[in-house]
PDB file of C-alpha atoms and ligand atoms in Angstrom:
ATOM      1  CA  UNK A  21      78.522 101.013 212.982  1.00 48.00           C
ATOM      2  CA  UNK A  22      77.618  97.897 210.282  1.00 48.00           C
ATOM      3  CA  UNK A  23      78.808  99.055 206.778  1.00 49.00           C
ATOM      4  CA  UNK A  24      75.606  97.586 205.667  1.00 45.00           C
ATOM      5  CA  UNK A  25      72.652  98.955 208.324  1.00 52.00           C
ATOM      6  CA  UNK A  26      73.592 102.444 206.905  1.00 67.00           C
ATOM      7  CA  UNK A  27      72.550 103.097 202.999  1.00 82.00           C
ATOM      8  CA  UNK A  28      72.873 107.072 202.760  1.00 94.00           C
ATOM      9  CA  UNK A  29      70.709 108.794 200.197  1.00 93.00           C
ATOM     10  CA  UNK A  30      72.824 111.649 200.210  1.00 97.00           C
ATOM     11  CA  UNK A  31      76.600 111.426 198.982  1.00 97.00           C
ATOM     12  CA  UNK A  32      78.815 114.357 199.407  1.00 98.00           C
ATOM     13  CA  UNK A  33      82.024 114.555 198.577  1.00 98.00           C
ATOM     14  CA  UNK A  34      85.222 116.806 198.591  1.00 98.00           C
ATOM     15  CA  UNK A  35      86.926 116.845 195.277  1.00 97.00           C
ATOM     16  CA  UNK A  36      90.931 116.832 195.894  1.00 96.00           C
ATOM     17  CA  UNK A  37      92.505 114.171 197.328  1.00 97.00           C
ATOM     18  CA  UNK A  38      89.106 112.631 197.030  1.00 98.00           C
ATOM     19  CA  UNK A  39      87.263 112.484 193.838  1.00 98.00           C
ATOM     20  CA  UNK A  40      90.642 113.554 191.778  1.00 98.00           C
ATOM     21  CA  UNK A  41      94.322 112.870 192.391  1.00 98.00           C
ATOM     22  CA  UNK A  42      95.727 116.443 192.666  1.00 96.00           C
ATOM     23  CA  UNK A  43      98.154 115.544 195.088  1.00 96.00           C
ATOM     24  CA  UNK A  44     101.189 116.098 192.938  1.00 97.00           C
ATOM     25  CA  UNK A  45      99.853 119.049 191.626  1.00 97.00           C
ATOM     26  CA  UNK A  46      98.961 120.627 194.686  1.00 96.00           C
ATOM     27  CA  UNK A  47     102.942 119.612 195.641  1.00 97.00           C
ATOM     28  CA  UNK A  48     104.767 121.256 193.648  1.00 98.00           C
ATOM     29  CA  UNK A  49     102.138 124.704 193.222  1.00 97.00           C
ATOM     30  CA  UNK A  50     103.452 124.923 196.853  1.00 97.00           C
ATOM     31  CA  UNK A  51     106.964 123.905 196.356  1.00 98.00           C
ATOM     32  CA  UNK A  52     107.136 126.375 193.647  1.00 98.00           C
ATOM     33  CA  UNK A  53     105.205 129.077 195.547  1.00 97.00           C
ATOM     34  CA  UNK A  54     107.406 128.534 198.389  1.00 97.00           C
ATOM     35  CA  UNK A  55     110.305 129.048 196.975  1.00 97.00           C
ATOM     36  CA  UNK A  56     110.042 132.105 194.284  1.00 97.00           C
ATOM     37  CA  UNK A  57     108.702 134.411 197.189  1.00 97.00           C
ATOM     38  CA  UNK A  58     110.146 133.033 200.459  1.00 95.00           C
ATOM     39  CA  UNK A  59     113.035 132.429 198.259  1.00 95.00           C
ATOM     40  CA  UNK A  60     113.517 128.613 200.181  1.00 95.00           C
ATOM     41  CA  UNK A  61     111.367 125.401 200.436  1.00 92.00           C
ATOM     42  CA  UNK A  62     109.646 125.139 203.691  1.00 95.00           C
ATOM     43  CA  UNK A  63     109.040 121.429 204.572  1.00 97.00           C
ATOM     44  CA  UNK A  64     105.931 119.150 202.757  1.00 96.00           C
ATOM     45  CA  UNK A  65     104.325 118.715 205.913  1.00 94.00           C
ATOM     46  CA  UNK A  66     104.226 122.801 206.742  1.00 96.00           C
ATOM     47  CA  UNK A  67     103.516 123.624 203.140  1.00 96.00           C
ATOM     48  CA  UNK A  68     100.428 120.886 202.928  1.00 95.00           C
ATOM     49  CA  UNK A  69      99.316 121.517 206.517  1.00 93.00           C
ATOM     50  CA  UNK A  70      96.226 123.127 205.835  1.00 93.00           C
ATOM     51  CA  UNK A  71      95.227 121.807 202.368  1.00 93.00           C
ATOM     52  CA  UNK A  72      91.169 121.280 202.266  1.00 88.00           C
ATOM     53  CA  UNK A  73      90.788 124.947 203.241  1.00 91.00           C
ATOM     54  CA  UNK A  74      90.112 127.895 200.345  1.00 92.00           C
ATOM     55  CA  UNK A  75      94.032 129.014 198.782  1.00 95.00           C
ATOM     56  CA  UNK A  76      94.194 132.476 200.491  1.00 95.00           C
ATOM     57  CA  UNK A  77      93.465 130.795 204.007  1.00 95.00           C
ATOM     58  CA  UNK A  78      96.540 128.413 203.667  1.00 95.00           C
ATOM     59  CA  UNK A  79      98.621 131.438 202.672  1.00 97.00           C
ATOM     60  CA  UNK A  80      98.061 133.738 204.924  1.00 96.00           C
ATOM     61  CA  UNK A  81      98.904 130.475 207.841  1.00 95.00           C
ATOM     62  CA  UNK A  82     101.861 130.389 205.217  1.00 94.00           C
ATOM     63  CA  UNK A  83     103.321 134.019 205.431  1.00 89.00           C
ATOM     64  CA  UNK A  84     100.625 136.313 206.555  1.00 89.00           C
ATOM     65  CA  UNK A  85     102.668 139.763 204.432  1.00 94.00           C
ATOM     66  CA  UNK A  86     103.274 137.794 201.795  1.00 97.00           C
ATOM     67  CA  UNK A  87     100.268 136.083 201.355  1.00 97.00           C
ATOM     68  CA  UNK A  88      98.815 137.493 198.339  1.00 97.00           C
ATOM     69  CA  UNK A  89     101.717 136.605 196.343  1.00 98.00           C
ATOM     70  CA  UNK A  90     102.023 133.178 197.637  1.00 97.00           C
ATOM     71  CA  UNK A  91      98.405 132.852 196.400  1.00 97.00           C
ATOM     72  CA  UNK A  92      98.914 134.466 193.050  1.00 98.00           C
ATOM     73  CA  UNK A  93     102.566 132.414 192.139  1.00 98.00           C
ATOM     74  CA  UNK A  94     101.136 129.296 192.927  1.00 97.00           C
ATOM     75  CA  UNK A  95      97.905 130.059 191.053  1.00 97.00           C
ATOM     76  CA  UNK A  96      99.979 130.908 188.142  1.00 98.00           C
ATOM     77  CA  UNK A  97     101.986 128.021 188.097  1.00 98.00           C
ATOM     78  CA  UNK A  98      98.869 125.729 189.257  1.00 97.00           C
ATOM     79  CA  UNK A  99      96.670 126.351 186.139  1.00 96.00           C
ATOM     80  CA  UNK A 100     100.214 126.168 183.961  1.00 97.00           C
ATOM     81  CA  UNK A 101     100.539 122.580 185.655  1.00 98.00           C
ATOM     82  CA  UNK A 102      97.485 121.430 185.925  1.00 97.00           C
ATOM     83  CA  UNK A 103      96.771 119.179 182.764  1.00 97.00           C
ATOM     84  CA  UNK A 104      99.955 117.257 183.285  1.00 97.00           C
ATOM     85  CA  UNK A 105      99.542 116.841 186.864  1.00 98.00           C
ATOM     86  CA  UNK A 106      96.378 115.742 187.994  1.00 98.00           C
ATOM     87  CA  UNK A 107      95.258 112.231 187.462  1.00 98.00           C
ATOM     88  CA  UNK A 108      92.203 109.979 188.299  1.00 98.00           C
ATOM     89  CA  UNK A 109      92.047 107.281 191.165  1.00 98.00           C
ATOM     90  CA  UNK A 110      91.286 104.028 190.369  1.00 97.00           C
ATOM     91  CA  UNK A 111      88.255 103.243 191.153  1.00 97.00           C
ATOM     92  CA  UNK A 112      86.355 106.691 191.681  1.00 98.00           C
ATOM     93  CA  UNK A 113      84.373 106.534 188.414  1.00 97.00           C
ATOM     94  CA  UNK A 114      82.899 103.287 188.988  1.00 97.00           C
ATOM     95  CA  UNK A 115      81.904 104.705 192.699  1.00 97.00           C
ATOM     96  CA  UNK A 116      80.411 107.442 191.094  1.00 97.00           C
ATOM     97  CA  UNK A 117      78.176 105.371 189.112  1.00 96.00           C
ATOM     98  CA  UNK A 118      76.999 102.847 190.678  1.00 95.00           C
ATOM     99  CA  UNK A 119      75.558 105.257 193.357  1.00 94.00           C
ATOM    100  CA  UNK A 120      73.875 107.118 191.362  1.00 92.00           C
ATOM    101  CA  UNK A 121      72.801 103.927 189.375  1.00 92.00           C
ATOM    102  CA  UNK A 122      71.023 103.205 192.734  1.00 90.00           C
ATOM    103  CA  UNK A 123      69.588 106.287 192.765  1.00 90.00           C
ATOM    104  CA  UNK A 124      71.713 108.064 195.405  1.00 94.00           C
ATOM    105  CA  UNK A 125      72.193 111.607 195.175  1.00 96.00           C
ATOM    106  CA  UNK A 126      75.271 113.171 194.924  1.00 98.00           C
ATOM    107  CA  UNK A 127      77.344 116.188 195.345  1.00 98.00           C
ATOM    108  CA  UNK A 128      80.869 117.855 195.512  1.00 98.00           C
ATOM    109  CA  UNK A 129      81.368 120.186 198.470  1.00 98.00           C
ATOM    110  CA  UNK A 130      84.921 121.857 197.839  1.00 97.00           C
ATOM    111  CA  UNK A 131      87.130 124.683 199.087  1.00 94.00           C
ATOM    112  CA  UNK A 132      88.377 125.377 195.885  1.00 93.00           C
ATOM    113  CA  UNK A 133      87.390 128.276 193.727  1.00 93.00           C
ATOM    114  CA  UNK A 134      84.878 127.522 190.763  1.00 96.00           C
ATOM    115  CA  UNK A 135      87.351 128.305 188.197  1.00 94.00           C
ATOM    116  CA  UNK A 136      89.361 125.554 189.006  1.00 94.00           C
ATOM    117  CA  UNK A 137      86.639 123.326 189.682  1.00 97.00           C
ATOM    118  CA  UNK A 138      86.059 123.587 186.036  1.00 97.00           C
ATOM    119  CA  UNK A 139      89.722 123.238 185.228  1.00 96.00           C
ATOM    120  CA  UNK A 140      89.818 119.687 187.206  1.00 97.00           C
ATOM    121  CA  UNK A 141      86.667 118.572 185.480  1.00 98.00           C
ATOM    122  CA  UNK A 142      87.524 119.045 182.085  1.00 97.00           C
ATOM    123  CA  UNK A 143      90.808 116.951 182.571  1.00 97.00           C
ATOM    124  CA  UNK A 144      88.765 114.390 184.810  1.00 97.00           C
ATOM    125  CA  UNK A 145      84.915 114.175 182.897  1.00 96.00           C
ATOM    126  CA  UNK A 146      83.457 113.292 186.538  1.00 97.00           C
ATOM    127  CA  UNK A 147      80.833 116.316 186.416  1.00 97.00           C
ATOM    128  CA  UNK A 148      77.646 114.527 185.019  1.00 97.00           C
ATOM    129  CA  UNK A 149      77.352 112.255 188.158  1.00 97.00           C
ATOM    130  CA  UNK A 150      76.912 115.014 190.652  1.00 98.00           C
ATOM    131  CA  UNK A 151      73.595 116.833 191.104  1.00 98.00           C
ATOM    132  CA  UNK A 152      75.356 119.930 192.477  1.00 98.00           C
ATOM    133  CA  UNK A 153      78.808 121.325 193.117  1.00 98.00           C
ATOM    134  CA  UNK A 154      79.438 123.599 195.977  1.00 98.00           C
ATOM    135  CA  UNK A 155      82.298 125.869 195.514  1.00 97.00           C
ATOM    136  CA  UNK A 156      84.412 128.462 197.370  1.00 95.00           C
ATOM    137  CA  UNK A 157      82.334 131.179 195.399  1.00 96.00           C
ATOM    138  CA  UNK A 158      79.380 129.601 197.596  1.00 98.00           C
ATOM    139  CA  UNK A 159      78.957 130.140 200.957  1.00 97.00           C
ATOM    140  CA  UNK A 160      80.580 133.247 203.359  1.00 97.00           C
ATOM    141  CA  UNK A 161      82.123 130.020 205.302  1.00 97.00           C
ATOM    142  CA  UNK A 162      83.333 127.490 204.487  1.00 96.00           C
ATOM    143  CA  UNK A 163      84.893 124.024 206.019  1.00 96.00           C
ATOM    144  CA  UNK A 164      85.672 123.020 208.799  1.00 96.00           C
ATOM    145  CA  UNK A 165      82.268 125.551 208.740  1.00 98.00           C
ATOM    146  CA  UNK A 166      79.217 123.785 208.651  1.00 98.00           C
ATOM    147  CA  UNK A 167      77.931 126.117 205.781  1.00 98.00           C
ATOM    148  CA  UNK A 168      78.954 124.617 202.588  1.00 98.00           C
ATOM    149  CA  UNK A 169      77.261 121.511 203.967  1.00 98.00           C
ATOM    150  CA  UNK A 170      74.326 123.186 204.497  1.00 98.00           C
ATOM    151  CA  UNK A 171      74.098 124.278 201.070  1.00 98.00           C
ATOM    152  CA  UNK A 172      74.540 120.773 199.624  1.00 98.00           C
ATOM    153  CA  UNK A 173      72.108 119.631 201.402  1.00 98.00           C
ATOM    154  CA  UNK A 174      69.201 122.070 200.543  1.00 98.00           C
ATOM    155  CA  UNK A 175      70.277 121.780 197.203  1.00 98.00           C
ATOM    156  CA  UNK A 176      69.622 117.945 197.237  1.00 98.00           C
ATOM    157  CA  UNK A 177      66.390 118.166 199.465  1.00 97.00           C
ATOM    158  CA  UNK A 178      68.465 116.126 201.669  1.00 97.00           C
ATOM    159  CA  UNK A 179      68.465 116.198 205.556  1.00 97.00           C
ATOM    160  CA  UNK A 180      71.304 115.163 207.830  1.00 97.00           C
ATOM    161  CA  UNK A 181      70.315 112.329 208.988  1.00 95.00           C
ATOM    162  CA  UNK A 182      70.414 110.421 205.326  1.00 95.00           C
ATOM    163  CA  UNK A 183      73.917 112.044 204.142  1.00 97.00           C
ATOM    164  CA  UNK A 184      77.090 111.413 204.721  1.00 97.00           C
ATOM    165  CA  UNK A 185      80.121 113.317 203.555  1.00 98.00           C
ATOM    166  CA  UNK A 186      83.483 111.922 202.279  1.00 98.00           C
ATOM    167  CA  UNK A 187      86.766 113.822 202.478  1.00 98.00           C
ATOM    168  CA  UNK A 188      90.445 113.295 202.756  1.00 97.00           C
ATOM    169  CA  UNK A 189      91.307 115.858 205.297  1.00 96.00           C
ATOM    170  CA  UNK A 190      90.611 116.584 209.001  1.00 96.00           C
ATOM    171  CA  UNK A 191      88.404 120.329 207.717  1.00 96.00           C
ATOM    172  CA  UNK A 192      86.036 117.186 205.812  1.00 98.00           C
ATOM    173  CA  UNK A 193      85.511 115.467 208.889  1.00 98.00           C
ATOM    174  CA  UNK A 194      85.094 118.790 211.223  1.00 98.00           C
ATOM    175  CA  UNK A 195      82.956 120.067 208.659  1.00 98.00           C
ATOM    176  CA  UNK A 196      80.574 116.798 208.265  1.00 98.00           C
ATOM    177  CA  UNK A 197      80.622 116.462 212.085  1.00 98.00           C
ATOM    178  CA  UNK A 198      79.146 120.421 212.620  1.00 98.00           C
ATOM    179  CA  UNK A 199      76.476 119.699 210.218  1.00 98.00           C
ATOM    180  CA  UNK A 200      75.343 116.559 211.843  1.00 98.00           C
ATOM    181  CA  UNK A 201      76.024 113.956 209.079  1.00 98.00           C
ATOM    182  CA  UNK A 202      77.708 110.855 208.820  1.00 97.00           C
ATOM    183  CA  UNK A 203      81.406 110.858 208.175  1.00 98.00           C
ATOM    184  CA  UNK A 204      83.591 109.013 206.067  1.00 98.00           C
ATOM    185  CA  UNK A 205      87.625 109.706 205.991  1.00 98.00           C
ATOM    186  CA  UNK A 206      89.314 108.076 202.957  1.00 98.00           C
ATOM    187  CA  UNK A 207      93.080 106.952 202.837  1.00 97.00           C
ATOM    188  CA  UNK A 208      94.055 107.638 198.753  1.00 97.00           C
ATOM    189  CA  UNK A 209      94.619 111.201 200.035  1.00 96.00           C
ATOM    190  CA  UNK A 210      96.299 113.740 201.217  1.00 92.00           C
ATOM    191  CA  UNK A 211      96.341 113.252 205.121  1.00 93.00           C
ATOM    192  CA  UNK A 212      98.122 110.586 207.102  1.00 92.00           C
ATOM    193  CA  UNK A 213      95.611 107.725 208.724  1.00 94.00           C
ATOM    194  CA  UNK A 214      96.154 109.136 212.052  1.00 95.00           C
ATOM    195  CA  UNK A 215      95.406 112.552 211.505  1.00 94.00           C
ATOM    196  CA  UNK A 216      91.949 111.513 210.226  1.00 97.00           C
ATOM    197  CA  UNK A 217      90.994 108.886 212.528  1.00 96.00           C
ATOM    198  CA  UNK A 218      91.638 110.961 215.536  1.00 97.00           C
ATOM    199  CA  UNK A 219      88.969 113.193 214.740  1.00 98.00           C
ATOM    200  CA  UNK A 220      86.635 109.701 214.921  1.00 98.00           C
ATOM    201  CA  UNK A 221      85.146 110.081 211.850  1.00 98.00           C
ATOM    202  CA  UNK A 222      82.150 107.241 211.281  1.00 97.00           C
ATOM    203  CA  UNK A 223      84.040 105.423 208.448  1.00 97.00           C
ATOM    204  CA  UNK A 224      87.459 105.131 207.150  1.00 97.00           C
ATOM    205  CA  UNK A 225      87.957 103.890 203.461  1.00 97.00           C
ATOM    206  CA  UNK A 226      91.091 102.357 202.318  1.00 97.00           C
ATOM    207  CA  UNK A 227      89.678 101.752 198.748  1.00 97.00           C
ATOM    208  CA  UNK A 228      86.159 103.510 196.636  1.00 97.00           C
ATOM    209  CA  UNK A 229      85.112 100.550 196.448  1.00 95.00           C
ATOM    210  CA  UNK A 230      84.336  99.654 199.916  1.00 96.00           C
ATOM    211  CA  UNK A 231      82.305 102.766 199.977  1.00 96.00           C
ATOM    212  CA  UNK A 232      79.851 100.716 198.242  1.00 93.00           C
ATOM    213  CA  UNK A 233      78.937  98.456 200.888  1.00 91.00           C
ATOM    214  CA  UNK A 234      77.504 101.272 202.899  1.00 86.00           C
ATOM    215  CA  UNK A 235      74.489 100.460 200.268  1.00 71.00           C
ATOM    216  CA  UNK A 236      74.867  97.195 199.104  1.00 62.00           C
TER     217      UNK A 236
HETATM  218 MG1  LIG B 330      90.653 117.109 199.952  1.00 94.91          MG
END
């Protein structure tokens, strides 16, 4: 598709890995996690497999028994973190405003739990350039469930057809593709190119910027 026959009046996007650089943070939560109750490190790649999904999902993929206390050690060591560790991207802020400048709407659609929703936006003062944030407190479902989507989308009076979510992980682009919008993988994330553009996502951003020229 031409970047510039598709202006989107809808913007949705997921927040970590995305919108803020949690990456590190997310890192060593699991590192830490990993090793006070399975008492050794399982690999990066097993530990952020499933990152983009709500906590207790990935923990219970993790180590089913012992996934409550996966969940709570890395919460626990997450919010201690969390100020030192997460960091903008380059780049995102000036995204963020010049769509809405143009009068796009836009929204965060996240697995995460409101709580620390809040947490990342006090470090990261993002928050006024969304019309609505969708939360893990949200929906029953959520990604790669269409449902969180959904919600967006009501919430912005917005139909599929003129939205087009924006995610770093393979649950975005499953998630955007079941509710029937426009996809967009970006590569400042937290999955590998390959993973993403298997799934054939629409788009694939190397930089915010060039998420621009979708509505020049
Ligand atoms: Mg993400």
């Amino acid at each position: 598709m031409n970047l510039a026959d598709k202006c989107f009046r809808a913007f949705l996007f997921d927040l970590d890995g995305t919108i803020v650089d949690t990456i590190d943070l997310i890192r060593e939560s699991f590192r830490h996690a990993s090793r006070e109750v399975l008492g050794r490190q399982l690999p990066d790649e097993i530990l952020m497999a499933n990152v983009g999904q709500p906590l207790m999902t990935q923990m219970e993929q993790l180590g089913a028994e012992k996934a409550k206390q996966l969940y709570e050690t890395y919460r626990r060591f997450n919010h201690s973190h969390h100020d030192e560790l997460i960091r903008p991207y380059p780049g995102v802020g000036d995204l963020l405003g010049a769509l809405s400048q143009r009068g796009a709407r836009l929204a965060v659609v996240t697995s995460k739990s409101r709580d620390t929703v809040n947490m990342a936006f006090r470090s990261i003062p993002v928050e006024d350039y969304f019309d609505t944030v969708v939360s893990a407190d949200d929906t029953d479902f959520h990604k790669p469930h269409p449902q969180p989507l959904m919600l967006a989308m009501r919430r912005l009076a917005a139909a599929p057809g003129e939205t087009i979510y924006i995610g770093d992980s393979p649950f975005d682009i499953k998630a955007g593709q079941a509710a029937g919008v426009r996809t967009a993988a970006v590569g400042w994330g937290i999955f590998p190119p390959q993973r993403l553009k298997e799934l054939e996502p629409d788009f694939y951003f190397e930089k915010p910027d060039e998420i621009l020229k979708l509505c020049p």
